[in-house]
GROMACS .gro file of C-alpha atoms in nm:
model
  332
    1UNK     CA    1  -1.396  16.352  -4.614
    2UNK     CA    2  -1.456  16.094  -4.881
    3UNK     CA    3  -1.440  16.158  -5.252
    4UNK     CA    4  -1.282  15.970  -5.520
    5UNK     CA    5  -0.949  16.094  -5.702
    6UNK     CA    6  -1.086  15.975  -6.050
    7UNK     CA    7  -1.409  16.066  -6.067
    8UNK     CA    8  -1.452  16.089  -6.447
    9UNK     CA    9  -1.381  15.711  -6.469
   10UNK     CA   10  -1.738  15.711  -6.427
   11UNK     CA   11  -1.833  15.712  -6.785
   12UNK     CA   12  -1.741  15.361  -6.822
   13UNK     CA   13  -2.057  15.244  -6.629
   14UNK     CA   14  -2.303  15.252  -6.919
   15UNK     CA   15  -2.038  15.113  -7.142
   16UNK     CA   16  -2.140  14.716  -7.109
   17UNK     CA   17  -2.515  14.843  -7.235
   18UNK     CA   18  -2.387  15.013  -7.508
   19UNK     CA   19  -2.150  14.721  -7.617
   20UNK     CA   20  -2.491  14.504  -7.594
   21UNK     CA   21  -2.695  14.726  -7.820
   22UNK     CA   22  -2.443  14.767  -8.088
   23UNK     CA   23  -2.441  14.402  -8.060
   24UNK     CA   24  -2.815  14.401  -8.089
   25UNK     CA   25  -2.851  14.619  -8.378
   26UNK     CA   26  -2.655  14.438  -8.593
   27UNK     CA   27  -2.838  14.120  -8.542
   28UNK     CA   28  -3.179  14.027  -8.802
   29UNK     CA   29  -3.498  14.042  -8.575
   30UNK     CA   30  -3.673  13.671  -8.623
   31UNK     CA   31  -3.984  13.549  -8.422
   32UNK     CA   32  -3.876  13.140  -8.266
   33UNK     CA   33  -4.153  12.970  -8.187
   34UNK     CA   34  -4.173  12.778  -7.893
   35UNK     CA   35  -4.339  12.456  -7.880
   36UNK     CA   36  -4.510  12.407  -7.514
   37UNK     CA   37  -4.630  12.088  -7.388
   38UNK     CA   38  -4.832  12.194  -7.114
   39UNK     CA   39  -4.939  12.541  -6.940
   40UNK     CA   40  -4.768  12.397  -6.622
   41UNK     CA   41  -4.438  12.381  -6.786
   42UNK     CA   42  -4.469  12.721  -6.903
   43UNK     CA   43  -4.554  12.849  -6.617
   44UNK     CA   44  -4.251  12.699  -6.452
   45UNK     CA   45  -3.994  12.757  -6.776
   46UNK     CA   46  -4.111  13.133  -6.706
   47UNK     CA   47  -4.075  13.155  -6.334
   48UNK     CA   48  -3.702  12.965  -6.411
   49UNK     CA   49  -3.634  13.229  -6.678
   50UNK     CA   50  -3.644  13.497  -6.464
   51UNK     CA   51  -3.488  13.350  -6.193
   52UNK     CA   52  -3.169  13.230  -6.423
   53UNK     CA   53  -3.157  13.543  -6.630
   54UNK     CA   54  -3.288  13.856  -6.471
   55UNK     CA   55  -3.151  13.873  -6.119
   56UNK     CA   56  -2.812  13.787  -6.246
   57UNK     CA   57  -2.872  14.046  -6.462
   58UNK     CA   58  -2.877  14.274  -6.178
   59UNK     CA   59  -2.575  14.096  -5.994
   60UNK     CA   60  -2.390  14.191  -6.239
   61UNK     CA   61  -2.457  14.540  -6.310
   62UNK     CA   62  -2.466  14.584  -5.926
   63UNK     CA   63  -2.072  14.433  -5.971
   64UNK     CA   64  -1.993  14.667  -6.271
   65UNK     CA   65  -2.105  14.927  -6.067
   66UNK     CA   66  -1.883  14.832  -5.816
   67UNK     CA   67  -1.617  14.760  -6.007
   68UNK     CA   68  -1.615  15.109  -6.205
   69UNK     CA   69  -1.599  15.249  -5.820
   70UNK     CA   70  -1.283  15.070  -5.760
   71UNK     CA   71  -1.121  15.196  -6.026
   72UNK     CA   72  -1.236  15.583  -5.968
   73UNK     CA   73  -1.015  15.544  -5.631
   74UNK     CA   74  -1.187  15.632  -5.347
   75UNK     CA   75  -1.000  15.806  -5.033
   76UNK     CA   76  -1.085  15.945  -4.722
   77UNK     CA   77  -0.943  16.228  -4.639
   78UNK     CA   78  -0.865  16.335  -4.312
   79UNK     CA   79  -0.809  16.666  -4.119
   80UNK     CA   80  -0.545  16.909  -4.259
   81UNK     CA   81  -0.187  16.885  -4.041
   82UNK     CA   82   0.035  17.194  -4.059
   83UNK     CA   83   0.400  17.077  -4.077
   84UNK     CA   84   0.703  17.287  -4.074
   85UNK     CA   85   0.813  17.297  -4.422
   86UNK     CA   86   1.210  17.254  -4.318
   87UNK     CA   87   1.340  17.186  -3.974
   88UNK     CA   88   1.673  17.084  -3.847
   89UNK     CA   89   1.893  16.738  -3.878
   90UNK     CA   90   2.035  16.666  -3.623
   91UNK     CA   91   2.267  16.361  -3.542
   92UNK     CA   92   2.297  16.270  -3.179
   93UNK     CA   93   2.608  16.097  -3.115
   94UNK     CA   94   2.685  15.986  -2.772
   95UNK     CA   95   2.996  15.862  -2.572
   96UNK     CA   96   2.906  15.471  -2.422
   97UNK     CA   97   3.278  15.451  -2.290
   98UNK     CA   98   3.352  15.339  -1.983
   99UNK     CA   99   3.428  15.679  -1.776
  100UNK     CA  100   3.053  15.775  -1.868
  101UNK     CA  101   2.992  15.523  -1.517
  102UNK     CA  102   3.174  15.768  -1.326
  103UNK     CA  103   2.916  15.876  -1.084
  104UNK     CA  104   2.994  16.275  -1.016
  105UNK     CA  105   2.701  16.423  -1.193
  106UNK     CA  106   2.459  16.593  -0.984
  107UNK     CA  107   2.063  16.472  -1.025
  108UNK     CA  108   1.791  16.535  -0.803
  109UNK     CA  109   1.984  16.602  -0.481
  110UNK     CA  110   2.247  16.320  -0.532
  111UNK     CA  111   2.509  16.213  -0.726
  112UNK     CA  112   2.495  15.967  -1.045
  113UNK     CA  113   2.672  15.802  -1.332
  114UNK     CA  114   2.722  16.072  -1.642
  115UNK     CA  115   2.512  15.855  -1.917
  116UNK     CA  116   2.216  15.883  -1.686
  117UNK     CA  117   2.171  16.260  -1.671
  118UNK     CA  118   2.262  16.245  -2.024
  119UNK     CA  119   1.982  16.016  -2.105
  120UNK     CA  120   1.774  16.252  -1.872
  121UNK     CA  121   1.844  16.575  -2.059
  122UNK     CA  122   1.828  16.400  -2.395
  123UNK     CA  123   1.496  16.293  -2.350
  124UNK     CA  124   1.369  16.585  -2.277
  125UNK     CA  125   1.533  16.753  -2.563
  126UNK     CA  126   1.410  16.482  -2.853
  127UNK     CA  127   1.052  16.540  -2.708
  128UNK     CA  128   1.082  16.906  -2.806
  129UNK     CA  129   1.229  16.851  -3.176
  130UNK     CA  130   0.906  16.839  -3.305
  131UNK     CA  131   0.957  16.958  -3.724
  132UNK     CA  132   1.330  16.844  -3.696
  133UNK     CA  133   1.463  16.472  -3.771
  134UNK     CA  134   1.652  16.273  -3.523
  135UNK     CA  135   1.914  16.016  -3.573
  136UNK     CA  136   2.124  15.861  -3.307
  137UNK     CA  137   2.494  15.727  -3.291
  138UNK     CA  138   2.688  15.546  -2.991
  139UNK     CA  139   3.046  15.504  -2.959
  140UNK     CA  140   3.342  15.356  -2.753
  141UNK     CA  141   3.571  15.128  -2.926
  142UNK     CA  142   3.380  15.248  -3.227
  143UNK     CA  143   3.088  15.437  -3.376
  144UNK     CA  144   2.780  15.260  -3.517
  145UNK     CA  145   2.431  15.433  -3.618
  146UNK     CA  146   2.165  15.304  -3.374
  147UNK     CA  147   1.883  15.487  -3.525
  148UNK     CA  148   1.837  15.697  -3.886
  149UNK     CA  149   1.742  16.047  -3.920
  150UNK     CA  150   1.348  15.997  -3.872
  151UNK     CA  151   1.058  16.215  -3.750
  152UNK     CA  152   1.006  15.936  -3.524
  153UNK     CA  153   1.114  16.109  -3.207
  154UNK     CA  154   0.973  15.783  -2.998
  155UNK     CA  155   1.171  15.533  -3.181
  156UNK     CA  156   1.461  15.775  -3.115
  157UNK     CA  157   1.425  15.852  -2.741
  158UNK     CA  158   1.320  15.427  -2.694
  159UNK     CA  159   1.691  15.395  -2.825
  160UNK     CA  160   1.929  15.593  -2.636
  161UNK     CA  161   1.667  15.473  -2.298
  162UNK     CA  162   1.828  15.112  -2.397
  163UNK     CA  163   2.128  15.254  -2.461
  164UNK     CA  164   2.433  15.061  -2.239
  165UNK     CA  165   2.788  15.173  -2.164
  166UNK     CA  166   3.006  14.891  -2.254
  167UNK     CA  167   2.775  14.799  -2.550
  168UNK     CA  168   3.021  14.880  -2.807
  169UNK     CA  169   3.353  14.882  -2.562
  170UNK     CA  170   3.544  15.099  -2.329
  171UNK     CA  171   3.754  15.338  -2.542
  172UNK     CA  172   3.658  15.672  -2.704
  173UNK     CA  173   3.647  15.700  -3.123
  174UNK     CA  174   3.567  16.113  -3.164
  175UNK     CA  175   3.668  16.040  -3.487
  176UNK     CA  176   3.449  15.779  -3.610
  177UNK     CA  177   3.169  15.887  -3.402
  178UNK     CA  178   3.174  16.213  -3.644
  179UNK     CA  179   3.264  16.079  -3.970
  180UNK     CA  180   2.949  15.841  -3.951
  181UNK     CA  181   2.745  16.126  -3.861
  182UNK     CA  182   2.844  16.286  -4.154
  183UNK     CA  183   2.814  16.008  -4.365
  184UNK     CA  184   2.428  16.019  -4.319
  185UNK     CA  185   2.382  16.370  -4.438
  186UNK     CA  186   2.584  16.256  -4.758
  187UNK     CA  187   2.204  16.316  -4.912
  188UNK     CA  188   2.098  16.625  -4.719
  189UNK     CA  189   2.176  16.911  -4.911
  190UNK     CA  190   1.903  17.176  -4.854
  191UNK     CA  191   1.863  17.157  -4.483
  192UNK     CA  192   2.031  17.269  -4.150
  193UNK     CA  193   2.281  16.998  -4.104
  194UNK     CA  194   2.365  16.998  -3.698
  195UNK     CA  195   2.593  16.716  -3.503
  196UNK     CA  196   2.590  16.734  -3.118
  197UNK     CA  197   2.839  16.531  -3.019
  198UNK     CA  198   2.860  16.413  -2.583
  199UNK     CA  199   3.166  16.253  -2.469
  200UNK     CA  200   3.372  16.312  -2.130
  201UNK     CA  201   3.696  16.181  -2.314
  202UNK     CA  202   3.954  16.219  -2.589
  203UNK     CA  203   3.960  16.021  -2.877
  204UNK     CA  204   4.174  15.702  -2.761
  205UNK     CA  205   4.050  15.453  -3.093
  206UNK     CA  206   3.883  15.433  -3.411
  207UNK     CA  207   3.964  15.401  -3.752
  208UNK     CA  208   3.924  15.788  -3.856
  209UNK     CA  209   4.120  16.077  -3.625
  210UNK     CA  210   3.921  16.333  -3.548
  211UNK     CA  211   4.091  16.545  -3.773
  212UNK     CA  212   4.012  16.361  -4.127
  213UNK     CA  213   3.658  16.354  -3.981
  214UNK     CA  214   3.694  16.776  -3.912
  215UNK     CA  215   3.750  16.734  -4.333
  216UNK     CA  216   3.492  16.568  -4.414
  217UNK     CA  217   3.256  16.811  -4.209
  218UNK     CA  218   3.362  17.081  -4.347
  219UNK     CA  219   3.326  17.003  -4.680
  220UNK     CA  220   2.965  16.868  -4.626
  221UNK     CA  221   2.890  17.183  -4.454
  222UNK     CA  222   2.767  17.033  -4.138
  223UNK     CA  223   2.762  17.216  -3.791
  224UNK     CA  224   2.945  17.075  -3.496
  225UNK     CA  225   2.866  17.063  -3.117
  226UNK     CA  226   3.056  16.948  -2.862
  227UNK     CA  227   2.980  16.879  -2.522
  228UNK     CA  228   3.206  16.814  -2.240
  229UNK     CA  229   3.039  16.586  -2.003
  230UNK     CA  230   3.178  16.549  -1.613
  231UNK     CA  231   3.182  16.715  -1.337
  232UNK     CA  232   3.483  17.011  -1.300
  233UNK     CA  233   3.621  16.790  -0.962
  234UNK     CA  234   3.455  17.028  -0.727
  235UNK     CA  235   3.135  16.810  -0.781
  236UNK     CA  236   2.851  17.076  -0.846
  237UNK     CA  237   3.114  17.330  -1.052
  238UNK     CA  238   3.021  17.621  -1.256
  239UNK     CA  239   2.739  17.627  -1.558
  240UNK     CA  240   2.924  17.625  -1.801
  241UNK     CA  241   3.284  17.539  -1.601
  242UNK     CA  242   3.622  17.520  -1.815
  243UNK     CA  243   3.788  17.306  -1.545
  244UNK     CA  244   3.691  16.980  -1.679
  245UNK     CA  245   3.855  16.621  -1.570
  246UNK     CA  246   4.194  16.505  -1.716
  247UNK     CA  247   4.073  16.271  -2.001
  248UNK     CA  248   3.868  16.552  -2.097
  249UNK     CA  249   3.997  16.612  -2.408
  250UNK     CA  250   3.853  17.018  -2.425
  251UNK     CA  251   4.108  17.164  -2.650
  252UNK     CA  252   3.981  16.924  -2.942
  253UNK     CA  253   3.661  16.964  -2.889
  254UNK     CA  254   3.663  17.319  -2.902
  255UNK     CA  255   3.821  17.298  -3.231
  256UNK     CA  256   3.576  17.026  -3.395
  257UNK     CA  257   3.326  17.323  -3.294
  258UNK     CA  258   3.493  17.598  -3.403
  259UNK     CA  259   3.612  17.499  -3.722
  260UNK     CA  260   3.263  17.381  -3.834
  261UNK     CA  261   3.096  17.707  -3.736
  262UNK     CA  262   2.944  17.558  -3.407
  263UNK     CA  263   3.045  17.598  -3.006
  264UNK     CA  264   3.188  17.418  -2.732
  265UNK     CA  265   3.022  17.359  -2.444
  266UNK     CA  266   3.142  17.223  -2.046
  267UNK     CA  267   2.840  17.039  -1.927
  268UNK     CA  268   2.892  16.989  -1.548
  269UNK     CA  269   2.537  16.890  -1.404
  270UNK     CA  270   2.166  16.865  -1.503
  271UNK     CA  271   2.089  17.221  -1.548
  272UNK     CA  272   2.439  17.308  -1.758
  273UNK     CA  273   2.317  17.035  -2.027
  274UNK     CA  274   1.942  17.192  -2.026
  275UNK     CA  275   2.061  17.546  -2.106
  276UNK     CA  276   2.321  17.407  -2.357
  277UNK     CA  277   2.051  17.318  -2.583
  278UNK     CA  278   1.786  17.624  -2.575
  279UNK     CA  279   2.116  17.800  -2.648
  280UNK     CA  280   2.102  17.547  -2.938
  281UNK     CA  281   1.748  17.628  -3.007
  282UNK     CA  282   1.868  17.988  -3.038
  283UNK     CA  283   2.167  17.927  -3.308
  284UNK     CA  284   2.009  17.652  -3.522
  285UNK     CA  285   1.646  17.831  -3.576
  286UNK     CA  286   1.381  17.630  -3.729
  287UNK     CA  287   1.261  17.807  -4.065
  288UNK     CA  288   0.915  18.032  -4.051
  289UNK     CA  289   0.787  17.809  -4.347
  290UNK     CA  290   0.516  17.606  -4.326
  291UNK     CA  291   0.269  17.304  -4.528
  292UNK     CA  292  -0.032  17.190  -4.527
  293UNK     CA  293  -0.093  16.806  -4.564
  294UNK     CA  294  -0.420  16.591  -4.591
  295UNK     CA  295  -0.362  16.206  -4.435
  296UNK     CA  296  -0.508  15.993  -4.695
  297UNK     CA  297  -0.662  15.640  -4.669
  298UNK     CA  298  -0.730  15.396  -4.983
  299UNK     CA  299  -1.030  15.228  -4.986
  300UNK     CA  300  -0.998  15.087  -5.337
  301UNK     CA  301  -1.043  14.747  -5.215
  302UNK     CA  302  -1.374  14.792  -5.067
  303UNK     CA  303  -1.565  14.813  -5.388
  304UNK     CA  304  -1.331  14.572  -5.538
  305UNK     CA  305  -1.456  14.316  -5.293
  306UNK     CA  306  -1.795  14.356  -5.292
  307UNK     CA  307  -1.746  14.324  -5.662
  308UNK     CA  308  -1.568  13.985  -5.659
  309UNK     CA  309  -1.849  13.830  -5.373
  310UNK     CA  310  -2.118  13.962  -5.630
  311UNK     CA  311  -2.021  13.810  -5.892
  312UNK     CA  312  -1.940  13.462  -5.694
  313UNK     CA  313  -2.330  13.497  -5.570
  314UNK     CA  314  -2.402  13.552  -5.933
  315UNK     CA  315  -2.230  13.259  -6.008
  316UNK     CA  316  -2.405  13.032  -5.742
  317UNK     CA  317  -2.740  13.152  -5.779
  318UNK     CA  318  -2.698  13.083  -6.180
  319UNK     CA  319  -2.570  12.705  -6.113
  320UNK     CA  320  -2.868  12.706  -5.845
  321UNK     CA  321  -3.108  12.798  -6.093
  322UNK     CA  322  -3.002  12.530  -6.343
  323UNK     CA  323  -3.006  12.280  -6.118
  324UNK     CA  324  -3.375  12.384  -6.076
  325UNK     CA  325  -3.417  12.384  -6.363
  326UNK     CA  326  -3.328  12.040  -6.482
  327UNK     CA  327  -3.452  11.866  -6.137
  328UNK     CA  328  -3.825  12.085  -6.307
  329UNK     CA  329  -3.724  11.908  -6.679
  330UNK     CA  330  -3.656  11.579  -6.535
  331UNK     CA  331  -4.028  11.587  -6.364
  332UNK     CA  332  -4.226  11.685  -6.712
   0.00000   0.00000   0.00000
């Protein structure tokens, strides 16, 4: 729908007519005589008059007009988009070390490397976050944030896709990965604050232990959790199956969860990782809340242009006019 925001800004438009007859009125009426030499000249001096006075005239009211517009703001509204008034944050951080290659992770009738069914499952699980906000961390040697918390669930799911193990080394910082994710909700006070944190290690690097990072999640309220990834060594284990490898670091994970109000869970295949996070969907519920916004569009500059290309025709048509004008002198 179009509509201007300022529509009262319309009063100005007769304001250039009343400036001129306040002007008027103060001036003493005379009669001027004009002295003409011949009716031909008249003729012409009258047909140049109008031409050099009145149809700028109108150029430039048309561009006052226009002008006026421009300043009233006009939008275009478009359809009304419910949006949930507060969803989730959640931090992804994900384990790029070099175990995550191991290939014991069942997927579509065969066996493949763990970061690929995690990538999988993930996808699949940032498509359905619509209301929530998304970041994404990697780690190995150490953590770094690959994308911010955004709405942008595309931008988010492009990332982890191009996501490489080796990219930031072959060790495992827990640690880091979770103080960094708690770093970014240093400015998130009135939502849920979640971390889901994949890795099939134990923390082996980093400049933060896991437990200073525990600290500083507790005391920025955020939720924690953890996800085992790897197969149990029976290839194909359990849903939810406790035997995990030996670098599987389970009893640390279970207490970054715990002590931050979140769970722990042993993701063996596919199917484990899917129901790990309607489970999540369960525990971290989105709030019943919701808004109503209006995309808006600007079109300020439309008038604004048409006034500026008015009053350069208004300028060309005058200089035309003259040039008439004295080519019409020079011929008397």
């Amino acid at each position: 729908m179009f509509e201007f925001s300022w529509p009262w800004l319309f009063i100005l438009v007769p304001l250039p007519w009343l400036l001129a007859w306040v002007q008027n009125s103060k001036k003493t009426h005379s009669s001027l005589l004009l002295r003409i030499d011949s009716l031909a000249y008249q003729a012409k001096a009258k047909t140049q008059t109008t031409a050099n006075k009145s149809w700028p005239h109108w150029l430039l009211a048309l561009a006052w007009l226009a002008l006026v517009s421009a300043l009233a703001n006009p939008v275009y509204r478009g359809e009304p988009i419910t949006l949930a008034n507060e969803g989730r944050d959640i931090m992804l951080a994900v384990d790029l070390s070099g175990s995550m290659r191991e290939q014991d992770m069942a997927y579509q009738g065969r066996y493949v490397d763990r970061l690929s069914v995690v990538k999988s499952v993930l996808s699949d699980f940032i498509s359905e976050r619509q209301g929530d906000q998304l970041g994404l961390i990697l780690f190995a040697d150490t953590a770094f944030l690959q994308t911010p918390l955004t709405r942008d669930l595309d931008t988010v799911a492009q990332m982890l896709k191009e996501a490489q193990i080796g990219l930031v080394g072959r060790a495992t910082a827990i640690g880091d990965a979770l103080g960094l994710a708690v770093k970014r909700f240093n400015d998130k006070s009135a939502s849920n604050k979640v971390v889901i944190l994949l890795t099939d290690g134990q923390n082996t690097a980093g400049n933060l232990t896991p437990e200073e990072a525990l600290i500083l999640a507790k005391d920025a309220q955020v939720k924690v959790y953890t996800i085992g990834v790897g197969s149990d060594g029976n290839f194909g284990g359990g849903l939810f199956s406790m035997g995990g490898g030996a670098s599987l670091d389970e009893r640390l994970l279970t207490h970054l969860a715990k002590e931050t109000g979140g769970r722990y869970f042993r993701a063996t295949n596919t199917r484990s990782l899917a129901n790990i996070y309607r489970e999540l969907d369960a525990l971290e519920p989105l709030a019943k809340e919701e808004q109503t916004v209006r995309p808006e569009e600007a079109l300020f500059y439309l008038p604004l242009l048409l006034s500026f290309l008015i009053l350069l025709l208004a300028t060309v048509w005058h200089r035309f006019a003259s040039a008439l004008q004295r080519v019409a002198g020079e011929q008397l």
